[in-house]
Coordinates of C-alpha atoms in Angstrom, one line a residue:
X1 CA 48.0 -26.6 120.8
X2 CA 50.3 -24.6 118.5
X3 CA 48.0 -25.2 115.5
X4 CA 44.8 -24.2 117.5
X5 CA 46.8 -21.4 119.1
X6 CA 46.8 -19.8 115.1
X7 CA 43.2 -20.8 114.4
X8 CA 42.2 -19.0 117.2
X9 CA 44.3 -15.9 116.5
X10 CA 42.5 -15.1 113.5
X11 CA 40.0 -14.3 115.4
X12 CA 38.2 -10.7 115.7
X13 CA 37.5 -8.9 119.1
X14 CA 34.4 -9.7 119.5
X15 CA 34.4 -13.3 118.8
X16 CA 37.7 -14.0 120.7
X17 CA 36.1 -12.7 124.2
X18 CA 33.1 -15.3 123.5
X19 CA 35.4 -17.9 122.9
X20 CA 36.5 -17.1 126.2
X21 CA 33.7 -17.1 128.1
X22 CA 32.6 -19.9 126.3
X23 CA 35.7 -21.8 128.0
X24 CA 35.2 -20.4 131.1
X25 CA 31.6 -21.6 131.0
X26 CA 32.0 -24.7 129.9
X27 CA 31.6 -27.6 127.0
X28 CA 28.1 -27.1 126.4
X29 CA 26.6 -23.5 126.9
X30 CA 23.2 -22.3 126.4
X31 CA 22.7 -19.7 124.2
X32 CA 20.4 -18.0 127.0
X33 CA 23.3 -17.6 129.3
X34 CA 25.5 -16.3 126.8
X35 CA 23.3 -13.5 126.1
X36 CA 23.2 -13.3 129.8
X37 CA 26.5 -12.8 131.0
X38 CA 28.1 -11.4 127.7
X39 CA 28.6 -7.5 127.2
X40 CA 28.0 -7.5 123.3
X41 CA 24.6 -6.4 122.0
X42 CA 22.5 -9.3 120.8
X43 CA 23.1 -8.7 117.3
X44 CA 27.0 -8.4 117.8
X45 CA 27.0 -11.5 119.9
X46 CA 24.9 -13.3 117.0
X47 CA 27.9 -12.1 114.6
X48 CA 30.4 -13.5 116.8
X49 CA 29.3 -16.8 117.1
X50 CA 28.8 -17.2 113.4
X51 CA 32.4 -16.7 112.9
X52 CA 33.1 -19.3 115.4
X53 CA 30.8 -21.7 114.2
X54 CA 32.9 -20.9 110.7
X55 CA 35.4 -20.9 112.4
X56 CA 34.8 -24.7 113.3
X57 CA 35.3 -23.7 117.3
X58 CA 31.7 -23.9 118.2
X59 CA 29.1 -26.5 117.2
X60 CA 25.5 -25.7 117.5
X61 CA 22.8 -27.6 118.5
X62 CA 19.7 -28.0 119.9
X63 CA 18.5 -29.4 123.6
X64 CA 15.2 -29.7 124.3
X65 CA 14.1 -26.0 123.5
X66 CA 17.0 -24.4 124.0
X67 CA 20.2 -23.4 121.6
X68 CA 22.9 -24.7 122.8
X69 CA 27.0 -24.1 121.8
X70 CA 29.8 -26.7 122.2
X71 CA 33.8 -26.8 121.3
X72 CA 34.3 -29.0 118.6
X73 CA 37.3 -30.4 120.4
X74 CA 38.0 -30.5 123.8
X75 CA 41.9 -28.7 123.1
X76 CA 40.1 -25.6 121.9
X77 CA 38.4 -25.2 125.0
X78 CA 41.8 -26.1 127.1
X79 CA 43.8 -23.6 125.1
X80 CA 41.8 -21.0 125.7
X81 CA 41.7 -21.5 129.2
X82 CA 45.2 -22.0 129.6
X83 CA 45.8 -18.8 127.3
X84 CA 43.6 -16.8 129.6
X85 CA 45.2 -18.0 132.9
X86 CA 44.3 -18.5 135.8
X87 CA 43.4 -15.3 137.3
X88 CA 41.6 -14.1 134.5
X89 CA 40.0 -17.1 134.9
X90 CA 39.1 -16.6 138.2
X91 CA 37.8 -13.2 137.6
X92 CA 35.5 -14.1 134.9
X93 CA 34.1 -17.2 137.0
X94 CA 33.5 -14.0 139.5
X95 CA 31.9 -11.8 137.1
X96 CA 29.7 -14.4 135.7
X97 CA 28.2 -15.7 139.2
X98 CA 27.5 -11.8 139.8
X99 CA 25.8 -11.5 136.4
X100 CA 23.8 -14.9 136.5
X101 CA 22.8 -14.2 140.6
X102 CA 21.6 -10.3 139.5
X103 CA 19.5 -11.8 136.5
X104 CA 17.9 -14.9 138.5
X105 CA 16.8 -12.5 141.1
X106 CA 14.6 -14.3 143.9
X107 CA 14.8 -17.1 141.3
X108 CA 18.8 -17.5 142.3
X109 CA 18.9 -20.6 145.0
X110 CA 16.9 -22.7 142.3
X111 CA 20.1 -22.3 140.5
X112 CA 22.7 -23.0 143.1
X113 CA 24.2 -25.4 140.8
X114 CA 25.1 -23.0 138.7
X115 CA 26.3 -20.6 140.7
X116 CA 27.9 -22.3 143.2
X117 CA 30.3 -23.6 140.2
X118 CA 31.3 -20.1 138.8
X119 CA 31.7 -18.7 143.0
X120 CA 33.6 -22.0 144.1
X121 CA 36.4 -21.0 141.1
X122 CA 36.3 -17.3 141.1
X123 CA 39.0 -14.9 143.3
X124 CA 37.8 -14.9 146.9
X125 CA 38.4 -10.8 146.5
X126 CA 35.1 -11.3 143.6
X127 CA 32.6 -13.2 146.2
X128 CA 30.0 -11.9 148.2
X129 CA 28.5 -13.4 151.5
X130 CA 25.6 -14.9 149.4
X131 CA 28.3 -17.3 147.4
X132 CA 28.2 -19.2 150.7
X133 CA 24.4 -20.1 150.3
X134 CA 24.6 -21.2 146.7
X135 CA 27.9 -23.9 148.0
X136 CA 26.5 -25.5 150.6
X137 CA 22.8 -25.6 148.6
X138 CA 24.8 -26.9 145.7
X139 CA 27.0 -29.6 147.8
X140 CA 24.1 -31.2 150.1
X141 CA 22.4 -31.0 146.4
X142 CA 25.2 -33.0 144.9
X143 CA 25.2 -35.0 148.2
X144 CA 21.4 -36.5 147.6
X145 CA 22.2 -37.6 144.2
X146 CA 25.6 -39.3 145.1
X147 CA 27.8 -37.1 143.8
X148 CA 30.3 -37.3 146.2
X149 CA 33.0 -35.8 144.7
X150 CA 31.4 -32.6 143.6
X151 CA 29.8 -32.5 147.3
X152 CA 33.1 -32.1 148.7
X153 CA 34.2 -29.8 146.6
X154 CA 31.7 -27.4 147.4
X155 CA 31.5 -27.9 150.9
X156 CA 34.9 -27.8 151.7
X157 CA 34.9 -24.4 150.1
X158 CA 32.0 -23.4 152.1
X159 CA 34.2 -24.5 155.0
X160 CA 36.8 -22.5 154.2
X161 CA 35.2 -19.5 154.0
X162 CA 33.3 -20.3 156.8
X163 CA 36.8 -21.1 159.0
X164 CA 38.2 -17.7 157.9
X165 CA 36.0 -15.6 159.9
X166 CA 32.7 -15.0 156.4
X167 CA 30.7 -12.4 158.1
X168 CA 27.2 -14.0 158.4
X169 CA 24.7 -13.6 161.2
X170 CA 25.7 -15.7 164.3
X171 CA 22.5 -17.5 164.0
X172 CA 23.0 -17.9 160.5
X173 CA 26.5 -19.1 160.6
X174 CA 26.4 -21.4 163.3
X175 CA 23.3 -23.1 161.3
X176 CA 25.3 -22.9 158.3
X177 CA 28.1 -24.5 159.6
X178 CA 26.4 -27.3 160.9
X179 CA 24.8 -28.5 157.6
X180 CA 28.3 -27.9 155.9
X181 CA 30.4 -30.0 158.2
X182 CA 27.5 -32.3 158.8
X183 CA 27.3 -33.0 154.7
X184 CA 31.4 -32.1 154.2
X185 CA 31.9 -35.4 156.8
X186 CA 29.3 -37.6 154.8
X187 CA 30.4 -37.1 151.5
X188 CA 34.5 -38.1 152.7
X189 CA 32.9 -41.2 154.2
X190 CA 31.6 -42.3 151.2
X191 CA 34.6 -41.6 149.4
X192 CA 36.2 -43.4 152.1
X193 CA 38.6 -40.2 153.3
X194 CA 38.3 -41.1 157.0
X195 CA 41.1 -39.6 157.9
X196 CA 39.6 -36.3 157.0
X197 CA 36.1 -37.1 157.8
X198 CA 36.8 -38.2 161.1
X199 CA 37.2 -34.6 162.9
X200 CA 34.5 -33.2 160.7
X201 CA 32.3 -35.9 162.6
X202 CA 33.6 -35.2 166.1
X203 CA 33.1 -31.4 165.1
X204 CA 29.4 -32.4 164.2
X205 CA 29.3 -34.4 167.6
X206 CA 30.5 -31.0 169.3
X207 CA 27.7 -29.2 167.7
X208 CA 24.6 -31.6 168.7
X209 CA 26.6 -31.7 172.3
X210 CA 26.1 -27.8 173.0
X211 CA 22.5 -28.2 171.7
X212 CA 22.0 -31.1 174.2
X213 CA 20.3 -33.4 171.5
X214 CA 21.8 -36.4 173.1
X215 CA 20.0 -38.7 170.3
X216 CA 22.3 -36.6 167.8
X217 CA 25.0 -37.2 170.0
X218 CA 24.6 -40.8 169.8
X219 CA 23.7 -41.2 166.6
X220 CA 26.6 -39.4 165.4
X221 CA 28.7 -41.4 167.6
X222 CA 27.4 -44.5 166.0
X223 CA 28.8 -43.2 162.8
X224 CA 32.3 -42.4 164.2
X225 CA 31.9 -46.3 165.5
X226 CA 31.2 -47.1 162.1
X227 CA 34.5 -45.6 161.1
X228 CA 36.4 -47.2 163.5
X229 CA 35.2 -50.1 162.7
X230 CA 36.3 -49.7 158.8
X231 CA 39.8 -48.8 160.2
X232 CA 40.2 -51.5 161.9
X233 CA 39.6 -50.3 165.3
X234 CA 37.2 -53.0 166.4
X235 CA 37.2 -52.2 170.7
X236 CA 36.6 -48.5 169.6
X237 CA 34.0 -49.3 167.0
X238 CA 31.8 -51.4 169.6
X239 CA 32.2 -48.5 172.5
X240 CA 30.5 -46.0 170.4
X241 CA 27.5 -48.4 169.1
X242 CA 27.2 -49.8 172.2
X243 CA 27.1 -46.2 173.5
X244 CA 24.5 -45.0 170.9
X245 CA 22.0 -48.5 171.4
X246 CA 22.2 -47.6 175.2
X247 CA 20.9 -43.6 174.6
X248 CA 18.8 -45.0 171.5
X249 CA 17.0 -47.8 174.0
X250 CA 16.7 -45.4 177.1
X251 CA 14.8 -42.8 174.4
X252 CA 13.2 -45.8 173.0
X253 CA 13.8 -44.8 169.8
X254 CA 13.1 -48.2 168.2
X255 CA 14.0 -47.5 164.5
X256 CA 17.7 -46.2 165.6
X257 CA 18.5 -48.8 167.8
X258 CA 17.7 -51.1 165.6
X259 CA 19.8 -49.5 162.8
X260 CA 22.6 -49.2 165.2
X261 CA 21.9 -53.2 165.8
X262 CA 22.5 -54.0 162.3
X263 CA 26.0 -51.9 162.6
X264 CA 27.1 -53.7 165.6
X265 CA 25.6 -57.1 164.5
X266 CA 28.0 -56.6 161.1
X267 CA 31.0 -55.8 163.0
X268 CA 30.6 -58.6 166.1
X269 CA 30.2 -61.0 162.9
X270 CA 33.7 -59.8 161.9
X271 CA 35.2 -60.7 165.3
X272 CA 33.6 -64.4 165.4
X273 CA 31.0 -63.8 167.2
X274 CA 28.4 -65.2 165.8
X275 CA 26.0 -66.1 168.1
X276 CA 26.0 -62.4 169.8
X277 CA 25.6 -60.9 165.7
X278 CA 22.8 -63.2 165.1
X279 CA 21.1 -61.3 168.5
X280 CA 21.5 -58.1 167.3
X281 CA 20.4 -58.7 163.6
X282 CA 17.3 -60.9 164.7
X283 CA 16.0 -58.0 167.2
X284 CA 16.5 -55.7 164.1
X285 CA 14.7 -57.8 161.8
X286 CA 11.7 -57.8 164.2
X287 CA 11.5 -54.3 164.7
X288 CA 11.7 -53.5 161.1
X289 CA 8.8 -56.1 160.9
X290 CA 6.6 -54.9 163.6
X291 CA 7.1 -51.3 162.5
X292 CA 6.5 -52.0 158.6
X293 CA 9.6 -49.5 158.1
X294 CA 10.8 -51.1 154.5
X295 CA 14.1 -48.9 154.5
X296 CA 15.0 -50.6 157.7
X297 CA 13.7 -54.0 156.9
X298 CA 15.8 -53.7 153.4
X299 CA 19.0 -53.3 155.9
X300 CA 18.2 -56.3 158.2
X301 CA 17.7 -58.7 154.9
X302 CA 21.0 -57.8 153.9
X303 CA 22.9 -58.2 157.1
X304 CA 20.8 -61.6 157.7
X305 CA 21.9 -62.3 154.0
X306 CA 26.0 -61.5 154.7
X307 CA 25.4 -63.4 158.4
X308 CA 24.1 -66.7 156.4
X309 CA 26.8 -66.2 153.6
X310 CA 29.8 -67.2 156.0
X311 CA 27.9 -69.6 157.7
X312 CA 27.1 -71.8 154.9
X313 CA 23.0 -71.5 154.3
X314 CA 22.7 -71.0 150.4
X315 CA 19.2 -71.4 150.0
X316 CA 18.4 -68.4 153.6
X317 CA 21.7 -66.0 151.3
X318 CA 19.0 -66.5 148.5
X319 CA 16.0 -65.9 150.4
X320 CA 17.2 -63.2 152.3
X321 CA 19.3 -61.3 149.1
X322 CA 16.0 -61.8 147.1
X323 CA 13.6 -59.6 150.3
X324 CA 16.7 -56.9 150.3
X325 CA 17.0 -56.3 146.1
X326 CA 13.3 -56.2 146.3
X327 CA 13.0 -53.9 149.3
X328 CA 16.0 -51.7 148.4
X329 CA 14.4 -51.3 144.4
X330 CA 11.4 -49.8 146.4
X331 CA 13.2 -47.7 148.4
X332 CA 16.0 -46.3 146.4
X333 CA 18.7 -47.8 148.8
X334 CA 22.0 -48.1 146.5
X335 CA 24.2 -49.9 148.9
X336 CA 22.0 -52.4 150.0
X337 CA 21.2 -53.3 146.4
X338 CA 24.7 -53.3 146.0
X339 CA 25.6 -55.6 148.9
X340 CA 23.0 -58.0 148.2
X341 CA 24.2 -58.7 144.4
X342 CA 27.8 -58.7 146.3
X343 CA 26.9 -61.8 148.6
X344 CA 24.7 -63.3 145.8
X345 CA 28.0 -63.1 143.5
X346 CA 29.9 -65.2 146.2
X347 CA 27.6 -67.3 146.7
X348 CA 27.8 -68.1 143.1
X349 CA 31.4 -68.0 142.6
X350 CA 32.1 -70.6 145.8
X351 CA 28.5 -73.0 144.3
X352 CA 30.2 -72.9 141.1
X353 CA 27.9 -71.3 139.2
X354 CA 30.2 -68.6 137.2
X355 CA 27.8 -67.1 135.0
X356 CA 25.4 -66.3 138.0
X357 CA 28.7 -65.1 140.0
X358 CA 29.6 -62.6 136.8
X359 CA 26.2 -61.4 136.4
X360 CA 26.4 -60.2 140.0
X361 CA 29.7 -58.6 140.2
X362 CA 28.6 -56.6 136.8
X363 CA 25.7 -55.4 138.9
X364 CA 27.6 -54.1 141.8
X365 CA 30.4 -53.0 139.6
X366 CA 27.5 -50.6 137.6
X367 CA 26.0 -49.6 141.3
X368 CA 29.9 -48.5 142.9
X369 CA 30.2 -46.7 139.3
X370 CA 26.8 -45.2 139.3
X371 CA 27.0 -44.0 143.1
X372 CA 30.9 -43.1 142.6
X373 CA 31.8 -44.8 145.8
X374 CA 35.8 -46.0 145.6
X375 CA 34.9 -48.3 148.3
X376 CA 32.3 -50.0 147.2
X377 CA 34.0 -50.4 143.4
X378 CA 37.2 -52.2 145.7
X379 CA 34.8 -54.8 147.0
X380 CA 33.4 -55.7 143.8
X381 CA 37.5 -55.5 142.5
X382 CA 37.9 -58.4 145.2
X383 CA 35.5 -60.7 143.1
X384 CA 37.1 -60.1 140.1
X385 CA 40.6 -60.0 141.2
X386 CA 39.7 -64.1 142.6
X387 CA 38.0 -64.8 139.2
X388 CA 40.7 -63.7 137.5
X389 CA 43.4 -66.0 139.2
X390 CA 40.9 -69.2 138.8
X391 CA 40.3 -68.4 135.4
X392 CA 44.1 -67.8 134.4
X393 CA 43.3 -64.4 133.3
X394 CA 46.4 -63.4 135.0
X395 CA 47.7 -60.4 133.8
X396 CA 44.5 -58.9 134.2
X397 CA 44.0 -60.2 137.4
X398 CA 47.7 -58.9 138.7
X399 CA 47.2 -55.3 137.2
X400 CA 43.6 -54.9 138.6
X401 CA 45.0 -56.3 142.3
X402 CA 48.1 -53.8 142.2
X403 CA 45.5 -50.7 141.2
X404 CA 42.9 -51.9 144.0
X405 CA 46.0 -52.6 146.8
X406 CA 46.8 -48.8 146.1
X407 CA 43.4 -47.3 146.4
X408 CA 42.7 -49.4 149.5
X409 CA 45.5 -48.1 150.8
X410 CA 44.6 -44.4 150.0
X411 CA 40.9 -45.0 151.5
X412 CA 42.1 -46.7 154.4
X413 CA 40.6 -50.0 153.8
X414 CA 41.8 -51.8 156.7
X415 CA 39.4 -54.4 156.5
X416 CA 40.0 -55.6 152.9
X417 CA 43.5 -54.8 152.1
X418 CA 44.2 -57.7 153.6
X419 CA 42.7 -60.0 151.4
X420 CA 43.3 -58.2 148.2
X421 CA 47.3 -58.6 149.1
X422 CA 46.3 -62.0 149.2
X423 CA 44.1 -62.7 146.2
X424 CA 46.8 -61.1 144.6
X425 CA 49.3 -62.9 145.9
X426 CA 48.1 -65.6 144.8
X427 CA 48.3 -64.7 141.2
X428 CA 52.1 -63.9 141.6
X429 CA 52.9 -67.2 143.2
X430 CA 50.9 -69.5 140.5
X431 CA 53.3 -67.2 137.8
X432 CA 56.6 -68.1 139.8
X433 CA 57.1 -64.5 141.5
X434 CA 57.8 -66.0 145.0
X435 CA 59.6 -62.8 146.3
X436 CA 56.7 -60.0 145.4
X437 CA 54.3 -62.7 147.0
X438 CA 55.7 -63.0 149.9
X439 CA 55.8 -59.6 150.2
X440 CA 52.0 -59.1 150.1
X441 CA 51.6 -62.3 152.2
X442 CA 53.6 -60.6 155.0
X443 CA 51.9 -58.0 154.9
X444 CA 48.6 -59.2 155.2
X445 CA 49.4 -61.7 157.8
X446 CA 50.6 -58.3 159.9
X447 CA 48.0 -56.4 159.5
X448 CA 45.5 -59.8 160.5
X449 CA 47.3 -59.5 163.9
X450 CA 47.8 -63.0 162.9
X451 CA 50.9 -63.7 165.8
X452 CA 49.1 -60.9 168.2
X453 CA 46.4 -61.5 170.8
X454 CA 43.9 -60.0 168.8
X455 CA 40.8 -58.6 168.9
X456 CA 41.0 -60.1 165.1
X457 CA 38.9 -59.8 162.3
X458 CA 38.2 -63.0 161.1
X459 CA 37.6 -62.3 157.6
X460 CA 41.3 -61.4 157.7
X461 CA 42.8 -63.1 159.9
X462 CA 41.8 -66.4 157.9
X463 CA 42.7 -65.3 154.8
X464 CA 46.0 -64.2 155.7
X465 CA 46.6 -68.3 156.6
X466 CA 45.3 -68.8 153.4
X467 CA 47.9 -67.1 151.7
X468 CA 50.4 -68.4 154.0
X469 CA 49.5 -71.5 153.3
X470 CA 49.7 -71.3 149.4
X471 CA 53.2 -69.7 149.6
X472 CA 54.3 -72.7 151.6
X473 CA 52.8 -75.3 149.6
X474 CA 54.0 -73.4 146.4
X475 CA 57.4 -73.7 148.0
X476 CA 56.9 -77.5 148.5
X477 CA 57.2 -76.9 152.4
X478 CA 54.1 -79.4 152.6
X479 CA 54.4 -80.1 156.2
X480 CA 54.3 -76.0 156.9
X481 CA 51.7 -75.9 154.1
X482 CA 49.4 -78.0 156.4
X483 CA 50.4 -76.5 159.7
X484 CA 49.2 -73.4 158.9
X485 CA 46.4 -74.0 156.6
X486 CA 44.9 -76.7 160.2
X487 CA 45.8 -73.7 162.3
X488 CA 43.0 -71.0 159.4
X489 CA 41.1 -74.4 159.3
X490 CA 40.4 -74.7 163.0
X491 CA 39.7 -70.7 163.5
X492 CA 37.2 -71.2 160.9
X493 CA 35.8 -74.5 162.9
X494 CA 35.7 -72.7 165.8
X495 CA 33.4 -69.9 164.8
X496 CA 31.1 -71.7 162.0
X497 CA 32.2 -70.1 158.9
X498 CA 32.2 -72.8 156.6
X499 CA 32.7 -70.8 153.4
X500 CA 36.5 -70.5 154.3
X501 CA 37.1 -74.4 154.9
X502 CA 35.6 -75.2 151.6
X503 CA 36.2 -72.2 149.3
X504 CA 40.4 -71.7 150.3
X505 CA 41.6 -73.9 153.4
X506 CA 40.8 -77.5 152.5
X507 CA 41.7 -77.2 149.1
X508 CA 45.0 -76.1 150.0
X509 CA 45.6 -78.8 153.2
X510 CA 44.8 -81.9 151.2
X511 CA 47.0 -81.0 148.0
X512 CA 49.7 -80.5 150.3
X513 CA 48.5 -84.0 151.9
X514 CA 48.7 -85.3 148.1
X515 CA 52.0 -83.9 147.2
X516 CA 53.5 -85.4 150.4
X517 CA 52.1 -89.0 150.0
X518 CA 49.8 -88.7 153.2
X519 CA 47.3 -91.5 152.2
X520 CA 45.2 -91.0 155.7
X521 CA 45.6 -87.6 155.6
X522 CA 43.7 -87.0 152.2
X523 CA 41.3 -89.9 153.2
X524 CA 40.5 -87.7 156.7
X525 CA 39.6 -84.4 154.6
X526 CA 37.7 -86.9 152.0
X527 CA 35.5 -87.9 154.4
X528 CA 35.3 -84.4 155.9
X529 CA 33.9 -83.2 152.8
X530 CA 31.4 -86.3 152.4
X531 CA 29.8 -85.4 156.0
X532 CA 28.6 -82.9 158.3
X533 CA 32.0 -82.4 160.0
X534 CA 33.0 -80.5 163.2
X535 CA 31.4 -76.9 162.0
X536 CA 28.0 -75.6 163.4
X537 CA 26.8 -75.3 159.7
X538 CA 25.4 -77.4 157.1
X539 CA 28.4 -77.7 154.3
X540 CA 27.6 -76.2 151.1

């Protein structure tokens, strides 16, 4: 910094303040805008960046038919930031949306990118009432292309001027504040901050309430349930979809109640119950049929897909994932695509086919970065973090589990931390760390409710007995080894989901069988996994 500090120093007047707004800016300017917002004539201007160029602080370049200048290094720009300050900064930011909004005219909302950028970091003494247009046009902009991040930046500026009393028109401000806390609430949820996105939603409830659009209402309830049902507040999750089918139905508004079907079908199929999932996911599927709707019908062959994944019907998870990739290509739908490569991956990994399995997981971790969604990039972590331990990749594996534990934590993943404390447990006990495995063990059998009287979720609950059941057998407690690993074994029984008895619980019972000399017990899980057995499934 101190070397760039002196090559910057030698610089005249007139090509210092273009550095600077260069920086301010930022790394790749069009000439065009330069000779916008700068105060230099064009010919001074011209001068000035020929002695940056010389000066090796400016590259310049062409892009498509425009000029355009960028720092050869990303210090240069930094410094001169840093050697501005911030409130210089922020005045310039301020000047510069004034400038660009004056020379765009009736032209200026096609370029709420652009300003909304320069407004959202300029002094809040520099912005006039119109900066509030350009951020919540730039954020629900952002919010259509999946950038979530830069959605929430905007928009929770917008907020906040909004909160502090921005004098608007009451018509326009309370229209205004609905499509920013509307769009603020959906862009947290995707980034998982549901802590924060939670009373933006009730606030958007509040608002469709005073406008008595009870199918808002409803359906924005639904989304809260949705929430719940991510934080691991089942009872609270079904209330509200159960609440939004019931106005959806009475409306008979098909097409939501179906959607709403699919949500409740996903999360009954987390508690165990099947049969009552299957319901709702089958009266879906025939609505999407019978109204040709191919967004919906992309969501129901997904669901059907996950539904059949647990269950233990390979060749349906095929047919079904192969309807929803093909149905969600057509449509655009990201997270279907990427839950349908996600079940296709397991399937894979638990048929034993790793190269399909890895082929998979690349695809859904190229769709959670694509879509920047931290949730969706810790589900496709889960895969790999399992992969890793069977492959002996270890310190890979244990380094990728502690970073995804962390972030699940941060987005509240109550449904999967769970099982990445125990995937990753795993790891730690097959390298000899019995004490920071039992940790995560503990932890995951208490948040599975495991010695509570639920309501559990199963996808949980039996994993937690599958880590459990390692740590004992690790331990050569054999006899608590089976006990506990019988005790996952018969929950999975119970409701059908055969993947767990194969993939993690037998496995585990009849090495601890082995280890302990229990001919007749080995023999009984031998001919378990030569027959139909006790599930409701067809074994994979």
């Amino acid at each position: 910094r101190e070397a760039i500090s002196n090559q910057l120093s030698v610089l005249d007047d007139h090509a210092r303040a273009t550095a600077d707004l260069a920086a301010v800016l930022g790394d790749r300017v069009p000439f065009s805008t330069l000779r916008t917002v700068s105060p230099l004539s064009g010919g001074d201007l011209l001068t000035a960046l020929d002695g940056l160029r010389d000066r090796q602080v400016l590259s310049e370049d062409v892009a498509g038919d425009t000029v355009v200048y960028a720092f050869q290094h990303p210090l240069l720009r930094e410094t001169l930031l840093a050697e501005l300050g911030m409130a210089r900064t922020a005045l310039l930011h301020g000047s510069i949306a004034r400038t660009l909004e004056e020379a765009y005219g009736d032209r200026a909302l096609r370029h709420a990118d652009e300003l909304a950028y320069h407004y959202a970091h300029a002094d809040e003494g520099e912005v006039g009432p119109k900066a509030l247009e350009y951020l919540v046009a730039a954020g629900n902009a952002a919010l259509l292309r999946w950038g979530n991040q830069e959605a929430v930046d905007y928009l929770r500026k917008a907020l906040h001027r909004l909160d502090a009393g921005e004098a608007l028109d009451a018509g326009a401000a309370g229209e205004i504040e609905r499509i920013t806390v509307t769009g603020l609430a959906r862009a947290l949820t995707r980034l998982g901050s549901y802590d924060e996105a939670l009373p933006l939603w009730h606030r958007a409830r509040e608002f469709a309430s005073r406008d008595k659009n009870r199918a808002l209402v409803a359906s924005i309830g639904s989304q809260i349930g949705v929430i719940h049902y991510w934080c691991g507040r089942l009872p609270d999750a079904l209330e509200l979809l159960g609440e939004g089918l019931a106005e959806a139905e009475a409306s008979r508004d098909s097409s939501r109640a179906a959607r709403i079907r699919l949500v409740r079908g996903t999360c009954l199929e987390e508690m165990g119950r099947h049969d009552e999932a299957q319901h709702d996911v089958d009266e879906a599927l025939a609505t999407a049929e019978s109204e040709g709707d191919t967004a919906l019908l992309a969501q129901a062959h997904r669901t059907m897909m996950l539904l059949n994944t647990w269950t233990g019907h390979p060749d349906k998870v095929r047919a079904h994932a192969s309807q929803a990739l093909e149905l969600a290509r057509e449509t655009g739908a990201r997270s279907v695509e990427f839950w349908s490569h996600w079940g296709l991956a397991v399937l894979e990994g638990v048929t034993g086919n790793t190269g399909g399995m890895a082929e998979h997981l690349s695809c859904c971790e190229r769709i959670a970065e694509e879509v920047h969604s931290p949730v969706l990039a810790l589900w496709a972590a889960e895969i790999r973090i399992e992969e890793a331990d069977a492959t002996g990749n270890w310190d890979a594996g244990v380094a990728l589990g502690e970073r995804a534990i962390a972030l699940a934590r941060s987005v509240n993943q109550q449904v999967l931390l769970p099982r990445l404390l125990v995937w990753t447990a795993r790891i730690y006990l097959g390298r000899g760390d019995y004490e920071r495995a039992k940790s995560l063990i503990d932890e995951a059998w208490e948040m599975a409710g495991a010695d509570g009287p639920g309501p559990y979720f199963i996808h949980t609950l039996i994993p937690a007995h599958i880590g459990r059941a390692a740590y004992h057998l690790e331990l050569e407690e054999y006899d608590k080894a089976i006990a506990v690993g019988e005790a996952g074994l018969e929950i999975a029984d119970r409701i059908g989901y055969v993947i767990w008895s194969i993939h993690r619980l037998l496995p585990t019972i009849g090495e601890a069988y082995l280890y302990r000399h229990d001919v007749d017990g080995a023999r009984k899980l031998g001919r378990r996994l030569r027959s139909p057995g006790r599930t409701r499934a067809t074994p994979w």
